[in-house]
């Protein structure tokens, strides 16, 4: 019987080493990237992580499939997609069928980069992404035609814009729960069907007792602005740890 301790990685959207998954994000330019194409389909880039950043707009859907947890000093929300350092929802190079794919995954390999003017952003793409064909063949959908952005790029621009706004709303939500000192650190110990024991630590959850003692004016304000619903999505999602254990057990059995 082996013991393994896993800690969900801090998923802040902008880290010193760069955002999760992104290795060489470059601002898209019609002249420099005129022949670049995007090959759709693979999510293999997300296979070696057990935690993916989440934004508040997807809490309702995500809570039906993954535990929603908080990490780091800013209480960045993540969805836990594995117990060990691998993603249990990657099936080959596809996301598992009938399971919600987080917006952070669906956005890749595109991302917004801060422009020189504060508040302005540039659409960028991870040049190192497996999906990116840098003009070496005709495989994939073009990013530019006759010097103009294609619908693919326009859709990516809208998606990244929506994600950026959701990220700001998420930051405001986590600032509010931190201000009310609602989070407590937790860890869980699980036993797989084969007897293997695992521990998951390094995450925070909302303390139900502290939540019940919130002042009435805060409860009313959070009911009206949607924060209370987000907290309940988070709390209900914690039951999904059982599903993670079952997925991990099936994976361990397949390797036996």
mmCIF file of C-alpha atoms in Angstrom:
data_model
loop_
_atom_site.group_PDB
_atom_site.id
_atom_site.type_symbol
_atom_site.label_atom_id
_atom_site.label_comp_id
_atom_site.label_asym_id
_atom_site.label_seq_id
_atom_site.Cartn_x
_atom_site.Cartn_y
_atom_site.Cartn_z
ATOM 1 C CA UNK A 1 0.000 0.000 0.000
ATOM 2 C CA UNK A 2 1.457 3.335 -1.080
ATOM 3 C CA UNK A 3 0.809 6.803 0.226
ATOM 4 C CA UNK A 4 0.709 9.838 -2.032
ATOM 5 C CA UNK A 5 0.219 13.451 -1.050
ATOM 6 C CA UNK A 6 -1.053 15.802 -3.713
ATOM 7 C CA UNK A 7 -1.619 19.522 -3.598
ATOM 8 C CA UNK A 8 -3.691 21.404 -6.192
ATOM 9 C CA UNK A 9 -1.399 23.936 -7.885
ATOM 10 C CA UNK A 10 -2.061 27.629 -7.379
ATOM 11 C CA UNK A 11 -3.823 28.652 -10.605
ATOM 12 C CA UNK A 12 -3.520 32.430 -10.634
ATOM 13 C CA UNK A 13 -4.111 33.624 -14.208
ATOM 14 C CA UNK A 14 -0.819 35.498 -14.288
ATOM 15 C CA UNK A 15 2.154 33.975 -12.507
ATOM 16 C CA UNK A 16 5.855 34.714 -12.682
ATOM 17 C CA UNK A 17 6.313 31.623 -14.853
ATOM 18 C CA UNK A 18 3.316 32.510 -17.004
ATOM 19 C CA UNK A 19 -0.288 31.320 -17.026
ATOM 20 C CA UNK A 20 -1.006 27.608 -16.656
ATOM 21 C CA UNK A 21 -0.502 25.713 -19.979
ATOM 22 C CA UNK A 22 0.937 28.707 -21.855
ATOM 23 C CA UNK A 23 4.614 28.441 -22.833
ATOM 24 C CA UNK A 24 5.126 31.081 -25.530
ATOM 25 C CA UNK A 25 2.148 33.455 -25.825
ATOM 26 C CA UNK A 26 2.630 35.965 -28.644
ATOM 27 C CA UNK A 27 0.334 38.828 -29.708
ATOM 28 C CA UNK A 28 -1.408 37.877 -32.954
ATOM 29 C CA UNK A 29 -0.384 40.009 -35.942
ATOM 30 C CA UNK A 30 -1.837 39.649 -39.417
ATOM 31 C CA UNK A 31 1.528 40.202 -41.120
ATOM 32 C CA UNK A 32 3.693 37.950 -38.934
ATOM 33 C CA UNK A 33 1.115 35.187 -38.601
ATOM 34 C CA UNK A 34 -0.580 35.403 -41.996
ATOM 35 C CA UNK A 35 -0.075 31.694 -42.710
ATOM 36 C CA UNK A 36 -0.715 30.307 -39.233
ATOM 37 C CA UNK A 37 -3.543 27.830 -38.731
ATOM 38 C CA UNK A 38 -5.284 26.238 -35.780
ATOM 39 C CA UNK A 39 -5.814 22.487 -35.615
ATOM 40 C CA UNK A 40 -8.876 21.942 -33.444
ATOM 41 C CA UNK A 41 -9.581 19.060 -31.114
ATOM 42 C CA UNK A 42 -6.830 18.095 -28.708
ATOM 43 C CA UNK A 43 -6.909 18.914 -24.997
ATOM 44 C CA UNK A 44 -3.810 16.856 -24.228
ATOM 45 C CA UNK A 45 -2.178 20.056 -22.932
ATOM 46 C CA UNK A 46 -4.397 19.755 -19.833
ATOM 47 C CA UNK A 47 -3.522 16.135 -19.070
ATOM 48 C CA UNK A 48 -0.838 16.721 -16.441
ATOM 49 C CA UNK A 49 -2.624 18.954 -13.972
ATOM 50 C CA UNK A 50 -5.083 18.204 -11.180
ATOM 51 C CA UNK A 51 -6.458 21.745 -10.903
ATOM 52 C CA UNK A 52 -7.761 24.213 -13.466
ATOM 53 C CA UNK A 53 -8.651 27.887 -12.853
ATOM 54 C CA UNK A 54 -12.363 28.655 -12.709
ATOM 55 C CA UNK A 55 -14.444 31.819 -13.024
ATOM 56 C CA UNK A 56 -17.717 32.570 -11.279
ATOM 57 C CA UNK A 57 -19.825 32.428 -14.415
ATOM 58 C CA UNK A 58 -19.234 28.687 -14.679
ATOM 59 C CA UNK A 59 -19.683 27.733 -11.001
ATOM 60 C CA UNK A 60 -23.186 26.386 -11.599
ATOM 61 C CA UNK A 61 -22.138 23.966 -14.342
ATOM 62 C CA UNK A 62 -18.730 23.132 -12.885
ATOM 63 C CA UNK A 63 -20.248 22.231 -9.501
ATOM 64 C CA UNK A 64 -22.101 19.353 -11.153
ATOM 65 C CA UNK A 65 -18.814 17.713 -12.176
ATOM 66 C CA UNK A 66 -15.890 18.852 -9.985
ATOM 67 C CA UNK A 67 -15.102 20.134 -6.500
ATOM 68 C CA UNK A 68 -14.668 23.909 -6.621
ATOM 69 C CA UNK A 69 -11.883 24.906 -4.221
ATOM 70 C CA UNK A 70 -9.923 28.031 -3.342
ATOM 71 C CA UNK A 71 -6.123 28.318 -3.334
ATOM 72 C CA UNK A 72 -3.441 30.886 -2.597
ATOM 73 C CA UNK A 73 -3.480 34.167 -0.737
ATOM 74 C CA UNK A 74 -6.028 35.612 -3.177
ATOM 75 C CA UNK A 75 -8.323 32.569 -2.833
ATOM 76 C CA UNK A 76 -8.233 31.863 -6.569
ATOM 77 C CA UNK A 77 -11.000 29.359 -7.389
ATOM 78 C CA UNK A 78 -10.073 26.134 -9.141
ATOM 79 C CA UNK A 79 -11.872 22.985 -10.173
ATOM 80 C CA UNK A 80 -10.180 19.815 -8.958
ATOM 81 C CA UNK A 81 -9.845 17.394 -11.872
ATOM 82 C CA UNK A 82 -7.655 14.811 -10.185
ATOM 83 C CA UNK A 83 -6.240 13.511 -6.922
ATOM 84 C CA UNK A 84 -2.727 12.840 -8.167
ATOM 85 C CA UNK A 85 -0.932 15.226 -10.526
ATOM 86 C CA UNK A 86 -2.925 14.206 -13.548
ATOM 87 C CA UNK A 87 -6.284 15.061 -15.062
ATOM 88 C CA UNK A 88 -8.877 12.306 -14.694
ATOM 89 C CA UNK A 89 -11.136 13.923 -17.303
ATOM 90 C CA UNK A 90 -8.823 13.548 -20.292
ATOM 91 C CA UNK A 91 -9.772 10.604 -22.475
ATOM 92 C CA UNK A 92 -6.960 10.195 -24.994
ATOM 93 C CA UNK A 93 -6.654 13.722 -26.337
ATOM 94 C CA UNK A 94 -10.314 14.596 -25.756
ATOM 95 C CA UNK A 95 -12.216 15.903 -22.765
ATOM 96 C CA UNK A 96 -14.397 13.212 -21.205
ATOM 97 C CA UNK A 97 -17.810 12.995 -22.814
ATOM 98 C CA UNK A 98 -20.817 14.294 -20.877
ATOM 99 C CA UNK A 99 -18.507 16.270 -18.596
ATOM 100 C CA UNK A 100 -18.218 20.046 -18.482
ATOM 101 C CA UNK A 101 -14.995 21.420 -19.979
ATOM 102 C CA UNK A 102 -13.817 24.485 -18.012
ATOM 103 C CA UNK A 103 -13.674 27.803 -19.851
ATOM 104 C CA UNK A 104 -9.935 28.051 -19.161
ATOM 105 C CA UNK A 105 -9.421 24.871 -21.199
ATOM 106 C CA UNK A 106 -11.757 25.958 -23.990
ATOM 107 C CA UNK A 107 -9.950 29.300 -24.306
ATOM 108 C CA UNK A 108 -6.549 27.729 -25.029
ATOM 109 C CA UNK A 109 -4.358 28.396 -27.016
ATOM 110 C CA UNK A 110 -5.711 31.960 -27.101
ATOM 111 C CA UNK A 111 -5.292 34.444 -24.258
ATOM 112 C CA UNK A 112 -5.439 38.177 -23.663
ATOM 113 C CA UNK A 113 -2.196 40.037 -22.984
ATOM 114 C CA UNK A 114 -1.998 43.447 -21.346
ATOM 115 C CA UNK A 115 -1.367 46.194 -23.900
ATOM 116 C CA UNK A 116 0.805 49.240 -23.254
ATOM 117 C CA UNK A 117 -2.319 51.256 -22.411
ATOM 118 C CA UNK A 118 -3.780 50.219 -19.070
ATOM 119 C CA UNK A 119 -7.117 48.467 -19.462
ATOM 120 C CA UNK A 120 -6.459 47.498 -23.068
ATOM 121 C CA UNK A 121 -5.671 43.944 -24.149
ATOM 122 C CA UNK A 122 -4.183 42.213 -27.162
ATOM 123 C CA UNK A 123 -5.262 38.804 -28.405
ATOM 124 C CA UNK A 124 -2.369 36.387 -28.159
ATOM 125 C CA UNK A 125 -1.785 32.744 -29.015
ATOM 126 C CA UNK A 126 0.561 30.164 -27.533
ATOM 127 C CA UNK A 127 3.065 29.638 -30.323
ATOM 128 C CA UNK A 128 4.233 26.401 -28.680
ATOM 129 C CA UNK A 129 0.746 24.871 -28.575
ATOM 130 C CA UNK A 130 0.324 21.546 -30.317
ATOM 131 C CA UNK A 131 -2.778 22.941 -32.030
ATOM 132 C CA UNK A 132 -0.867 25.769 -33.719
ATOM 133 C CA UNK A 133 0.336 25.109 -37.258
ATOM 134 C CA UNK A 134 2.831 27.836 -38.090
ATOM 135 C CA UNK A 135 2.215 27.583 -41.822
ATOM 136 C CA UNK A 136 4.111 24.345 -42.402
ATOM 137 C CA UNK A 137 1.095 22.729 -44.086
ATOM 138 C CA UNK A 138 -2.542 23.326 -45.004
ATOM 139 C CA UNK A 139 -3.795 21.468 -41.927
ATOM 140 C CA UNK A 140 -6.186 23.399 -39.712
ATOM 141 C CA UNK A 141 -8.280 26.553 -39.979
ATOM 142 C CA UNK A 142 -6.550 29.788 -41.059
ATOM 143 C CA UNK A 143 -6.246 32.635 -38.574
ATOM 144 C CA UNK A 144 -6.049 35.263 -41.314
ATOM 145 C CA UNK A 145 -7.274 35.444 -44.912
ATOM 146 C CA UNK A 146 -6.121 38.279 -47.161
ATOM 147 C CA UNK A 147 -4.720 40.065 -44.132
ATOM 148 C CA UNK A 148 -7.995 39.992 -42.229
ATOM 149 C CA UNK A 149 -8.861 38.017 -39.110
ATOM 150 C CA UNK A 150 -11.114 35.038 -39.722
ATOM 151 C CA UNK A 151 -14.254 34.178 -37.782
ATOM 152 C CA UNK A 152 -12.101 31.841 -35.684
ATOM 153 C CA UNK A 153 -10.030 34.776 -34.442
ATOM 154 C CA UNK A 154 -13.108 36.975 -33.974
ATOM 155 C CA UNK A 155 -14.709 34.271 -31.815
ATOM 156 C CA UNK A 156 -11.506 33.892 -29.813
ATOM 157 C CA UNK A 157 -11.455 37.638 -29.234
ATOM 158 C CA UNK A 158 -15.008 37.584 -27.886
ATOM 159 C CA UNK A 159 -14.341 34.515 -25.732
ATOM 160 C CA UNK A 160 -11.196 36.012 -24.225
ATOM 161 C CA UNK A 161 -13.021 39.285 -23.610
ATOM 162 C CA UNK A 162 -15.814 37.474 -21.793
ATOM 163 C CA UNK A 163 -13.274 35.446 -19.810
ATOM 164 C CA UNK A 164 -11.385 38.566 -18.767
ATOM 165 C CA UNK A 165 -14.590 40.194 -17.516
ATOM 166 C CA UNK A 166 -15.494 36.994 -15.667
ATOM 167 C CA UNK A 167 -12.020 36.933 -14.127
ATOM 168 C CA UNK A 168 -12.531 40.432 -12.754
ATOM 169 C CA UNK A 169 -15.955 39.451 -11.358
ATOM 170 C CA UNK A 170 -14.292 36.408 -9.792
ATOM 171 C CA UNK A 171 -11.624 38.570 -8.193
ATOM 172 C CA UNK A 172 -14.329 40.770 -6.652
ATOM 173 C CA UNK A 173 -16.182 37.715 -5.330
ATOM 174 C CA UNK A 174 -13.116 36.154 -3.718
ATOM 175 C CA UNK A 175 -12.163 39.526 -2.222
ATOM 176 C CA UNK A 176 -15.620 39.617 -0.609
ATOM 177 C CA UNK A 177 -15.348 36.148 0.950
ATOM 178 C CA UNK A 178 -11.842 36.938 2.175
ATOM 179 C CA UNK A 179 -13.104 40.177 3.722
ATOM 180 C CA UNK A 180 -15.661 38.156 5.705
ATOM 181 C CA UNK A 181 -12.979 35.612 6.730
ATOM 182 C CA UNK A 182 -15.090 32.697 5.504
ATOM 183 C CA UNK A 183 -12.358 30.392 4.260
ATOM 184 C CA UNK A 184 -10.702 27.595 6.214
ATOM 185 C CA UNK A 185 -7.928 25.268 5.137
ATOM 186 C CA UNK A 186 -8.900 21.665 4.598
ATOM 187 C CA UNK A 187 -7.338 18.375 3.570
ATOM 188 C CA UNK A 188 -8.874 15.017 2.801
ATOM 189 C CA UNK A 189 -7.637 11.452 3.098
ATOM 190 C CA UNK A 190 -9.110 8.920 0.699
ATOM 191 C CA UNK A 191 -8.774 5.201 0.159
ATOM 192 C CA UNK A 192 -9.106 3.842 -3.363
ATOM 193 C CA UNK A 193 -10.911 0.610 -4.136
ATOM 194 C CA UNK A 194 -7.563 -1.199 -4.287
ATOM 195 C CA UNK A 195 -6.653 -0.013 -0.787
ATOM 196 C CA UNK A 196 -4.235 2.689 -1.914
ATOM 197 C CA UNK A 197 -4.358 5.718 0.355
ATOM 198 C CA UNK A 198 -4.047 9.295 -0.849
ATOM 199 C CA UNK A 199 -4.120 12.706 0.755
ATOM 200 C CA UNK A 200 -5.161 15.957 -0.896
ATOM 201 C CA UNK A 201 -4.190 19.194 0.813
ATOM 202 C CA UNK A 202 -3.348 22.831 0.247
ATOM 203 C CA UNK A 203 -6.867 24.079 -0.489
ATOM 204 C CA UNK A 204 -9.501 26.172 1.263
ATOM 205 C CA UNK A 205 -13.278 25.925 1.503
ATOM 206 C CA UNK A 206 -16.031 28.116 2.913
ATOM 207 C CA UNK A 207 -16.688 27.322 6.565
ATOM 208 C CA UNK A 208 -20.413 26.624 6.950
ATOM 209 C CA UNK A 209 -20.485 27.783 10.566
ATOM 210 C CA UNK A 210 -18.883 31.109 9.682
ATOM 211 C CA UNK A 211 -21.300 31.445 6.769
ATOM 212 C CA UNK A 212 -24.271 30.977 9.095
ATOM 213 C CA UNK A 213 -23.034 33.861 11.252
ATOM 214 C CA UNK A 214 -22.804 36.430 8.462
ATOM 215 C CA UNK A 215 -24.538 39.721 9.329
ATOM 216 C CA UNK A 216 -28.026 40.040 7.874
ATOM 217 C CA UNK A 217 -27.074 43.015 5.705
ATOM 218 C CA UNK A 218 -24.261 41.001 4.094
ATOM 219 C CA UNK A 219 -26.567 38.027 3.501
ATOM 220 C CA UNK A 220 -29.136 40.285 1.829
ATOM 221 C CA UNK A 221 -26.511 42.013 -0.309
ATOM 222 C CA UNK A 222 -24.993 38.674 -1.358
ATOM 223 C CA UNK A 223 -28.428 37.286 -2.168
ATOM 224 C CA UNK A 224 -29.051 40.204 -4.488
ATOM 225 C CA UNK A 225 -25.634 40.261 -6.201
ATOM 226 C CA UNK A 226 -25.401 36.492 -6.623
ATOM 227 C CA UNK A 227 -22.554 35.833 -4.201
ATOM 228 C CA UNK A 228 -24.699 33.675 -1.951
ATOM 229 C CA UNK A 229 -25.577 31.408 -4.880
ATOM 230 C CA UNK A 230 -21.887 31.134 -5.782
ATOM 231 C CA UNK A 231 -21.040 30.057 -2.233
ATOM 232 C CA UNK A 232 -23.738 27.394 -2.334
ATOM 233 C CA UNK A 233 -22.476 26.134 -5.708
ATOM 234 C CA UNK A 234 -19.044 25.801 -4.117
ATOM 235 C CA UNK A 235 -20.381 23.957 -1.066
ATOM 236 C CA UNK A 236 -22.522 21.586 -3.119
ATOM 237 C CA UNK A 237 -19.557 20.822 -5.375
ATOM 238 C CA UNK A 238 -17.575 19.319 -2.506
ATOM 239 C CA UNK A 239 -19.646 16.148 -2.806
ATOM 240 C CA UNK A 240 -17.912 15.583 -6.150
ATOM 241 C CA UNK A 241 -14.795 14.421 -4.313
ATOM 242 C CA UNK A 242 -16.487 11.007 -4.190
ATOM 243 C CA UNK A 243 -16.637 10.967 -7.985
ATOM 244 C CA UNK A 244 -12.929 11.823 -8.162
ATOM 245 C CA UNK A 245 -12.134 8.900 -5.874
ATOM 246 C CA UNK A 246 -14.109 6.553 -8.111
ATOM 247 C CA UNK A 247 -12.367 7.845 -11.236
ATOM 248 C CA UNK A 248 -8.974 7.454 -9.572
ATOM 249 C CA UNK A 249 -9.911 3.937 -8.471
ATOM 250 C CA UNK A 250 -10.883 2.987 -12.023
ATOM 251 C CA UNK A 251 -7.599 4.354 -13.341
ATOM 252 C CA UNK A 252 -5.622 2.418 -10.728
ATOM 253 C CA UNK A 253 -7.542 -0.769 -11.579
ATOM 254 C CA UNK A 254 -6.817 -0.285 -15.292
ATOM 255 C CA UNK A 255 -3.086 -0.115 -14.557
ATOM 256 C CA UNK A 256 -3.113 -3.218 -12.343
#
